[in-house]
Amino acid sequence: MTNPQQPHGPLRSFGRLKSRPVKPRQQALLDSLLPTIAVPHEAFQPRDLMPDAKETWLEIGFGGGEHMAAQAGRRPDVLVIGAEPFVNGVASAVRHVEEQALSNVRIHEGDARDVVGWLPDASIDRLFVMFPDPWHKARHNKRRIIQPEFVADLARVLKPGAAFRFATDWADYAEWTIERMLASPAFRFAEDGIDRQAIPADHVTTRYEEKKLGDCAPVFLDFVRA
Ligand SMILES: C[S@@+](CC[C@H](N)C(=O)[O-])C[C@H]1O[C@@H](n2cnc3c(N)ncnc32)[C@H](O)[C@@H]1O
């Protein structure tokens, strides 16, 4: 039966990313700080979260949050929304927010597809999907976050000209993503004919990336919303 709260289907946890018990100090920080920086669990306007923000960026599946926090720290004038269902990752991200005294980060502890569903049309200036769960076995490919329906949802929430960076260290997922993104008339590569394994100047190494679990060097796909 379809759950009206989850029109996209349930979240599937990948491998070792299942939750561990949260340490008491982390739990205390989660309890005190997360409610103050959580996004509403319903349709919302990003400008209501940070009225003076020049742009709104979204990171899907931020893991430990180091990339999200570093990007937010570089651009305090930008509202950075992150979504991650893994409680240990959210606890880590909240710690980064506290330690770096970031006032421009908002977090959804849960499925990014819900956040995308709540966002207004053309409301996001920049999107990151960094090293998403690869689901590299053929029978699991259907669990990948990049699916034609999700690409259509991203096309709706990204502003014309918005940038979308996707990174993976699984060669087949890079090909999968290129195929599905460029099948949509809403997306094109930001640049043609470049080395997609060159590390972008503004990239921040992620925890998953450091583990080198994939079958190739990281591939960075920078798309633009047409
Ligand atoms: C392989 S990890 C990479 C984490 C991080 N981006 C990094 O590079 O270190 C993928 C992350 O995506 C999260 N994830 C999976 N499905 C998601 C969804 N539907 N919405 C938000 N996050 C999701 C997982 O919990 C996991 O933390």
PDB file of N, CA, C and O in Angstrom, residues 41-85:
ATOM      1  N   HIS A  41       8.483  20.483   8.755  1.00  0.00           N
ATOM      2  CA  HIS A  41       8.103  19.241   8.079  1.00  0.00           C
ATOM      3  C   HIS A  41       6.837  19.467   7.248  1.00  0.00           C
ATOM      4  O   HIS A  41       5.818  18.800   7.411  1.00  0.00           O
ATOM      5  N   GLU A  42       6.893  20.453   6.405  1.00  0.00           N
ATOM      6  CA  GLU A  42       5.765  20.807   5.535  1.00  0.00           C
ATOM      7  C   GLU A  42       6.295  21.811   4.512  1.00  0.00           C
ATOM      8  O   GLU A  42       7.455  22.250   4.619  1.00  0.00           O
ATOM      9  N   ALA A  43       5.462  22.177   3.566  1.00  0.00           N
ATOM     10  CA  ALA A  43       5.897  23.135   2.554  1.00  0.00           C
ATOM     11  C   ALA A  43       6.415  24.408   3.232  1.00  0.00           C
ATOM     12  O   ALA A  43       5.797  24.897   4.181  1.00  0.00           O
ATOM     13  N   PHE A  44       7.567  24.905   2.768  1.00  0.00           N
ATOM     14  CA  PHE A  44       8.125  26.111   3.377  1.00  0.00           C
ATOM     15  C   PHE A  44       8.840  26.938   2.322  1.00  0.00           C
ATOM     16  O   PHE A  44       9.196  26.439   1.252  1.00  0.00           O
ATOM     17  N   GLN A  45       9.021  28.197   2.654  1.00  0.00           N
ATOM     18  CA  GLN A  45       9.771  29.119   1.804  1.00  0.00           C
ATOM     19  C   GLN A  45      11.167  29.266   2.393  1.00  0.00           C
ATOM     20  O   GLN A  45      11.292  29.679   3.553  1.00  0.00           O
ATOM     21  N   PRO A  46      12.218  28.966   1.655  1.00  0.00           N
ATOM     22  CA  PRO A  46      13.566  29.133   2.206  1.00  0.00           C
ATOM     23  C   PRO A  46      13.796  30.528   2.785  1.00  0.00           C
ATOM     24  O   PRO A  46      14.474  30.674   3.803  1.00  0.00           O
ATOM     25  N   ARG A  47      13.204  31.565   2.180  1.00  0.00           N
ATOM     26  CA  ARG A  47      13.472  32.919   2.696  1.00  0.00           C
ATOM     27  C   ARG A  47      12.926  33.112   4.108  1.00  0.00           C
ATOM     28  O   ARG A  47      13.390  33.984   4.835  1.00  0.00           O
ATOM     29  N   ASP A  48      11.946  32.270   4.507  1.00  0.00           N
ATOM     30  CA  ASP A  48      11.444  32.368   5.881  1.00  0.00           C
ATOM     31  C   ASP A  48      12.462  31.814   6.881  1.00  0.00           C
ATOM     32  O   ASP A  48      12.394  32.115   8.074  1.00  0.00           O
ATOM     33  N   LEU A  49      13.377  30.974   6.413  1.00  0.00           N
ATOM     34  CA  LEU A  49      14.386  30.400   7.297  1.00  0.00           C
ATOM     35  C   LEU A  49      15.570  31.337   7.495  1.00  0.00           C
ATOM     36  O   LEU A  49      16.236  31.310   8.526  1.00  0.00           O
ATOM     37  N   MET A  50      15.850  32.151   6.471  1.00  0.00           N
ATOM     38  CA  MET A  50      16.977  33.088   6.557  1.00  0.00           C
ATOM     39  C   MET A  50      16.681  34.239   5.585  1.00  0.00           C
ATOM     40  O   MET A  50      17.092  34.206   4.425  1.00  0.00           O
ATOM     41  N   PRO A  51      15.947  35.248   6.082  1.00  0.00           N
ATOM     42  CA  PRO A  51      15.428  36.279   5.176  1.00  0.00           C
ATOM     43  C   PRO A  51      16.497  37.028   4.381  1.00  0.00           C
ATOM     44  O   PRO A  51      16.237  37.472   3.261  1.00  0.00           O
ATOM     45  N   ASP A  52      17.714  37.169   4.931  1.00  0.00           N
ATOM     46  CA  ASP A  52      18.727  37.942   4.215  1.00  0.00           C
ATOM     47  C   ASP A  52      19.650  37.062   3.354  1.00  0.00           C
ATOM     48  O   ASP A  52      20.659  37.552   2.833  1.00  0.00           O
ATOM     49  N   ALA A  53      19.304  35.782   3.193  1.00  0.00           N
ATOM     50  CA  ALA A  53      20.175  34.888   2.412  1.00  0.00           C
ATOM     51  C   ALA A  53      20.197  35.326   0.952  1.00  0.00           C
ATOM     52  O   ALA A  53      19.155  35.608   0.362  1.00  0.00           O
ATOM     53  N   LYS A  54      21.398  35.343   0.374  1.00  0.00           N
ATOM     54  CA  LYS A  54      21.518  35.722  -1.040  1.00  0.00           C
ATOM     55  C   LYS A  54      21.139  34.546  -1.945  1.00  0.00           C
ATOM     56  O   LYS A  54      20.671  34.733  -3.059  1.00  0.00           O
ATOM     57  N   GLU A  55      21.395  33.332  -1.441  1.00  0.00           N
ATOM     58  CA  GLU A  55      21.069  32.132  -2.219  1.00  0.00           C
ATOM     59  C   GLU A  55      20.659  31.030  -1.261  1.00  0.00           C
ATOM     60  O   GLU A  55      20.899  31.138  -0.043  1.00  0.00           O
ATOM     61  N   THR A  56      20.058  29.970  -1.817  1.00  0.00           N
ATOM     62  CA  THR A  56      19.744  28.771  -1.024  1.00  0.00           C
ATOM     63  C   THR A  56      20.380  27.570  -1.695  1.00  0.00           C
ATOM     64  O   THR A  56      20.174  27.336  -2.893  1.00  0.00           O
ATOM     65  N   TRP A  57      21.177  26.840  -0.901  1.00  0.00           N
ATOM     66  CA  TRP A  57      21.815  25.625  -1.407  1.00  0.00           C
ATOM     67  C   TRP A  57      21.230  24.428  -0.662  1.00  0.00           C
ATOM     68  O   TRP A  57      20.809  24.557   0.497  1.00  0.00           O
ATOM     69  N   LEU A  58      21.234  23.281  -1.317  1.00  0.00           N
ATOM     70  CA  LEU A  58      20.709  22.051  -0.721  1.00  0.00           C
ATOM     71  C   LEU A  58      21.745  20.946  -0.881  1.00  0.00           C
ATOM     72  O   LEU A  58      22.288  20.765  -1.971  1.00  0.00           O
ATOM     73  N   GLU A  59      22.019  20.223   0.219  1.00  0.00           N
ATOM     74  CA  GLU A  59      22.876  19.037   0.122  1.00  0.00           C
ATOM     75  C   GLU A  59      22.063  17.813   0.532  1.00  0.00           C
ATOM     76  O   GLU A  59      21.492  17.758   1.634  1.00  0.00           O
ATOM     77  N   ILE A  60      22.033  16.842  -0.356  1.00  0.00           N
ATOM     78  CA  ILE A  60      21.257  15.617  -0.150  1.00  0.00           C
ATOM     79  C   ILE A  60      22.191  14.519   0.339  1.00  0.00           C
ATOM     80  O   ILE A  60      23.191  14.217  -0.313  1.00  0.00           O
ATOM     81  N   GLY A  61      21.890  13.940   1.506  1.00  0.00           N
ATOM     82  CA  GLY A  61      22.711  12.850   2.034  1.00  0.00           C
ATOM     83  C   GLY A  61      24.072  13.342   2.466  1.00  0.00           C
ATOM     84  O   GLY A  61      25.103  12.877   1.968  1.00  0.00           O
ATOM     85  N   PHE A  62      24.092  14.277   3.450  1.00  0.00           N
ATOM     86  CA  PHE A  62      25.366  14.926   3.818  1.00  0.00           C
ATOM     87  C   PHE A  62      26.268  14.039   4.666  1.00  0.00           C
ATOM     88  O   PHE A  62      27.395  14.432   4.988  1.00  0.00           O
ATOM     89  N   GLY A  63      25.838  12.846   5.031  1.00  0.00           N
ATOM     90  CA  GLY A  63      26.704  11.944   5.798  1.00  0.00           C
ATOM     91  C   GLY A  63      27.086  12.576   7.123  1.00  0.00           C
ATOM     92  O   GLY A  63      26.219  12.928   7.926  1.00  0.00           O
ATOM     93  N   GLY A  64      28.390  12.778   7.371  1.00  0.00           N
ATOM     94  CA  GLY A  64      28.844  13.404   8.615  1.00  0.00           C
ATOM     95  C   GLY A  64      28.742  14.921   8.589  1.00  0.00           C
ATOM     96  O   GLY A  64      29.029  15.572   9.607  1.00  0.00           O
ATOM     97  N   GLY A  65      28.407  15.503   7.464  1.00  0.00           N
ATOM     98  CA  GLY A  65      28.149  16.940   7.396  1.00  0.00           C
ATOM     99  C   GLY A  65      29.382  17.804   7.209  1.00  0.00           C
ATOM    100  O   GLY A  65      29.279  19.034   7.175  1.00  0.00           O
ATOM    101  N   GLU A  66      30.552  17.181   7.019  1.00  0.00           N
ATOM    102  CA  GLU A  66      31.774  18.004   6.913  1.00  0.00           C
ATOM    103  C   GLU A  66      31.772  18.851   5.640  1.00  0.00           C
ATOM    104  O   GLU A  66      32.171  20.025   5.664  1.00  0.00           O
ATOM    105  N   HIS A  67      31.274  18.275   4.545  1.00  0.00           N
ATOM    106  CA  HIS A  67      31.225  19.040   3.287  1.00  0.00           C
ATOM    107  C   HIS A  67      30.217  20.185   3.415  1.00  0.00           C
ATOM    108  O   HIS A  67      30.521  21.337   3.092  1.00  0.00           O
ATOM    109  N   MET A  68      29.035  19.864   3.938  1.00  0.00           N
ATOM    110  CA  MET A  68      27.985  20.892   4.099  1.00  0.00           C
ATOM    111  C   MET A  68      28.487  22.029   4.989  1.00  0.00           C
ATOM    112  O   MET A  68      28.316  23.227   4.664  1.00  0.00           O
ATOM    113  N   ALA A  69      29.122  21.679   6.114  1.00  0.00           N
ATOM    114  CA  ALA A  69      29.581  22.707   7.050  1.00  0.00           C
ATOM    115  C   ALA A  69      30.682  23.566   6.420  1.00  0.00           C
ATOM    116  O   ALA A  69      30.692  24.792   6.587  1.00  0.00           O
ATOM    117  N   ALA A  70      31.583  22.913   5.697  1.00  0.00           N
ATOM    118  CA  ALA A  70      32.676  23.679   5.084  1.00  0.00           C
ATOM    119  C   ALA A  70      32.124  24.634   4.023  1.00  0.00           C
ATOM    120  O   ALA A  70      32.540  25.804   3.945  1.00  0.00           O
ATOM    121  N   GLN A  71      31.179  24.137   3.212  1.00  0.00           N
ATOM    122  CA  GLN A  71      30.598  25.024   2.182  1.00  0.00           C
ATOM    123  C   GLN A  71      29.840  26.178   2.844  1.00  0.00           C
ATOM    124  O   GLN A  71      29.907  27.321   2.408  1.00  0.00           O
ATOM    125  N   ALA A  72      29.116  25.861   3.932  1.00  0.00           N
ATOM    126  CA  ALA A  72      28.356  26.912   4.636  1.00  0.00           C
ATOM    127  C   ALA A  72      29.303  27.922   5.279  1.00  0.00           C
ATOM    128  O   ALA A  72      29.023  29.123   5.296  1.00  0.00           O
ATOM    129  N   GLY A  73      30.433  27.435   5.798  1.00  0.00           N
ATOM    130  CA  GLY A  73      31.399  28.333   6.418  1.00  0.00           C
ATOM    131  C   GLY A  73      32.025  29.295   5.420  1.00  0.00           C
ATOM    132  O   GLY A  73      32.304  30.449   5.741  1.00  0.00           O
ATOM    133  N   ARG A  74      32.205  28.813   4.194  1.00  0.00           N
ATOM    134  CA  ARG A  74      32.783  29.675   3.147  1.00  0.00           C
ATOM    135  C   ARG A  74      31.809  30.755   2.700  1.00  0.00           C
ATOM    136  O   ARG A  74      32.218  31.790   2.191  1.00  0.00           O
ATOM    137  N   ARG A  75      30.499  30.440   2.800  1.00  0.00           N
ATOM    138  CA  ARG A  75      29.486  31.370   2.294  1.00  0.00           C
ATOM    139  C   ARG A  75      28.419  31.654   3.360  1.00  0.00           C
ATOM    140  O   ARG A  75      27.296  31.132   3.292  1.00  0.00           O
ATOM    141  N   PRO A  76      28.767  32.483   4.362  1.00  0.00           N
ATOM    142  CA  PRO A  76      27.792  32.779   5.419  1.00  0.00           C
ATOM    143  C   PRO A  76      26.567  33.535   4.920  1.00  0.00           C
ATOM    144  O   PRO A  76      25.561  33.611   5.628  1.00  0.00           O
ATOM    145  N   ASP A  77      26.648  34.058   3.689  1.00  0.00           N
ATOM    146  CA  ASP A  77      25.506  34.783   3.119  1.00  0.00           C
ATOM    147  C   ASP A  77      24.517  33.845   2.423  1.00  0.00           C
ATOM    148  O   ASP A  77      23.504  34.295   1.889  1.00  0.00           O
ATOM    149  N   VAL A  78      24.837  32.555   2.412  1.00  0.00           N
ATOM    150  CA  VAL A  78      23.996  31.562   1.726  1.00  0.00           C
ATOM    151  C   VAL A  78      23.313  30.674   2.760  1.00  0.00           C
ATOM    152  O   VAL A  78      23.952  30.230   3.712  1.00  0.00           O
ATOM    153  N   LEU A  79      22.022  30.414   2.580  1.00  0.00           N
ATOM    154  CA  LEU A  79      21.317  29.429   3.407  1.00  0.00           C
ATOM    155  C   LEU A  79      21.646  28.037   2.856  1.00  0.00           C
ATOM    156  O   LEU A  79      21.440  27.786   1.661  1.00  0.00           O
ATOM    157  N   VAL A  80      22.156  27.173   3.711  1.00  0.00           N
ATOM    158  CA  VAL A  80      22.491  25.813   3.293  1.00  0.00           C
ATOM    159  C   VAL A  80      21.568  24.841   4.026  1.00  0.00           C
ATOM    160  O   VAL A  80      21.602  24.753   5.251  1.00  0.00           O
ATOM    161  N   ILE A  81      20.746  24.149   3.250  1.00  0.00           N
ATOM    162  CA  ILE A  81      19.835  23.153   3.807  1.00  0.00           C
ATOM    163  C   ILE A  81      20.432  21.778   3.542  1.00  0.00           C
ATOM    164  O   ILE A  81      20.867  21.493   2.420  1.00  0.00           O
ATOM    165  N   GLY A  82      20.456  20.946   4.574  1.00  0.00           N
ATOM    166  CA  GLY A  82      20.969  19.591   4.402  1.00  0.00           C
ATOM    167  C   GLY A  82      19.938  18.576   4.843  1.00  0.00           C
ATOM    168  O   GLY A  82      19.190  18.828   5.797  1.00  0.00           O
ATOM    169  N   ALA A  83      19.909  17.433   4.164  1.00  0.00           N
ATOM    170  CA  ALA A  83      18.987  16.354   4.546  1.00  0.00           C
ATOM    171  C   ALA A  83      19.771  15.058   4.668  1.00  0.00           C
ATOM    172  O   ALA A  83      20.583  14.728   3.780  1.00  0.00           O
ATOM    173  N   GLU A  84      19.541  14.369   5.768  1.00  0.00           N
ATOM    174  CA  GLU A  84      20.264  13.114   6.039  1.00  0.00           C
ATOM    175  C   GLU A  84      19.449  12.301   7.044  1.00  0.00           C
ATOM    176  O   GLU A  84      19.118  12.809   8.123  1.00  0.00           O
ATOM    177  N   PRO A  85      19.126  11.053   6.722  1.00  0.00           N
ATOM    178  CA  PRO A  85      18.326  10.248   7.652  1.00  0.00           C
ATOM    179  C   PRO A  85      19.143   9.544   8.732  1.00  0.00           C
ATOM    180  O   PRO A  85      18.584   9.053   9.705  1.00  0.00           O
TER     181      PRO A  85
END
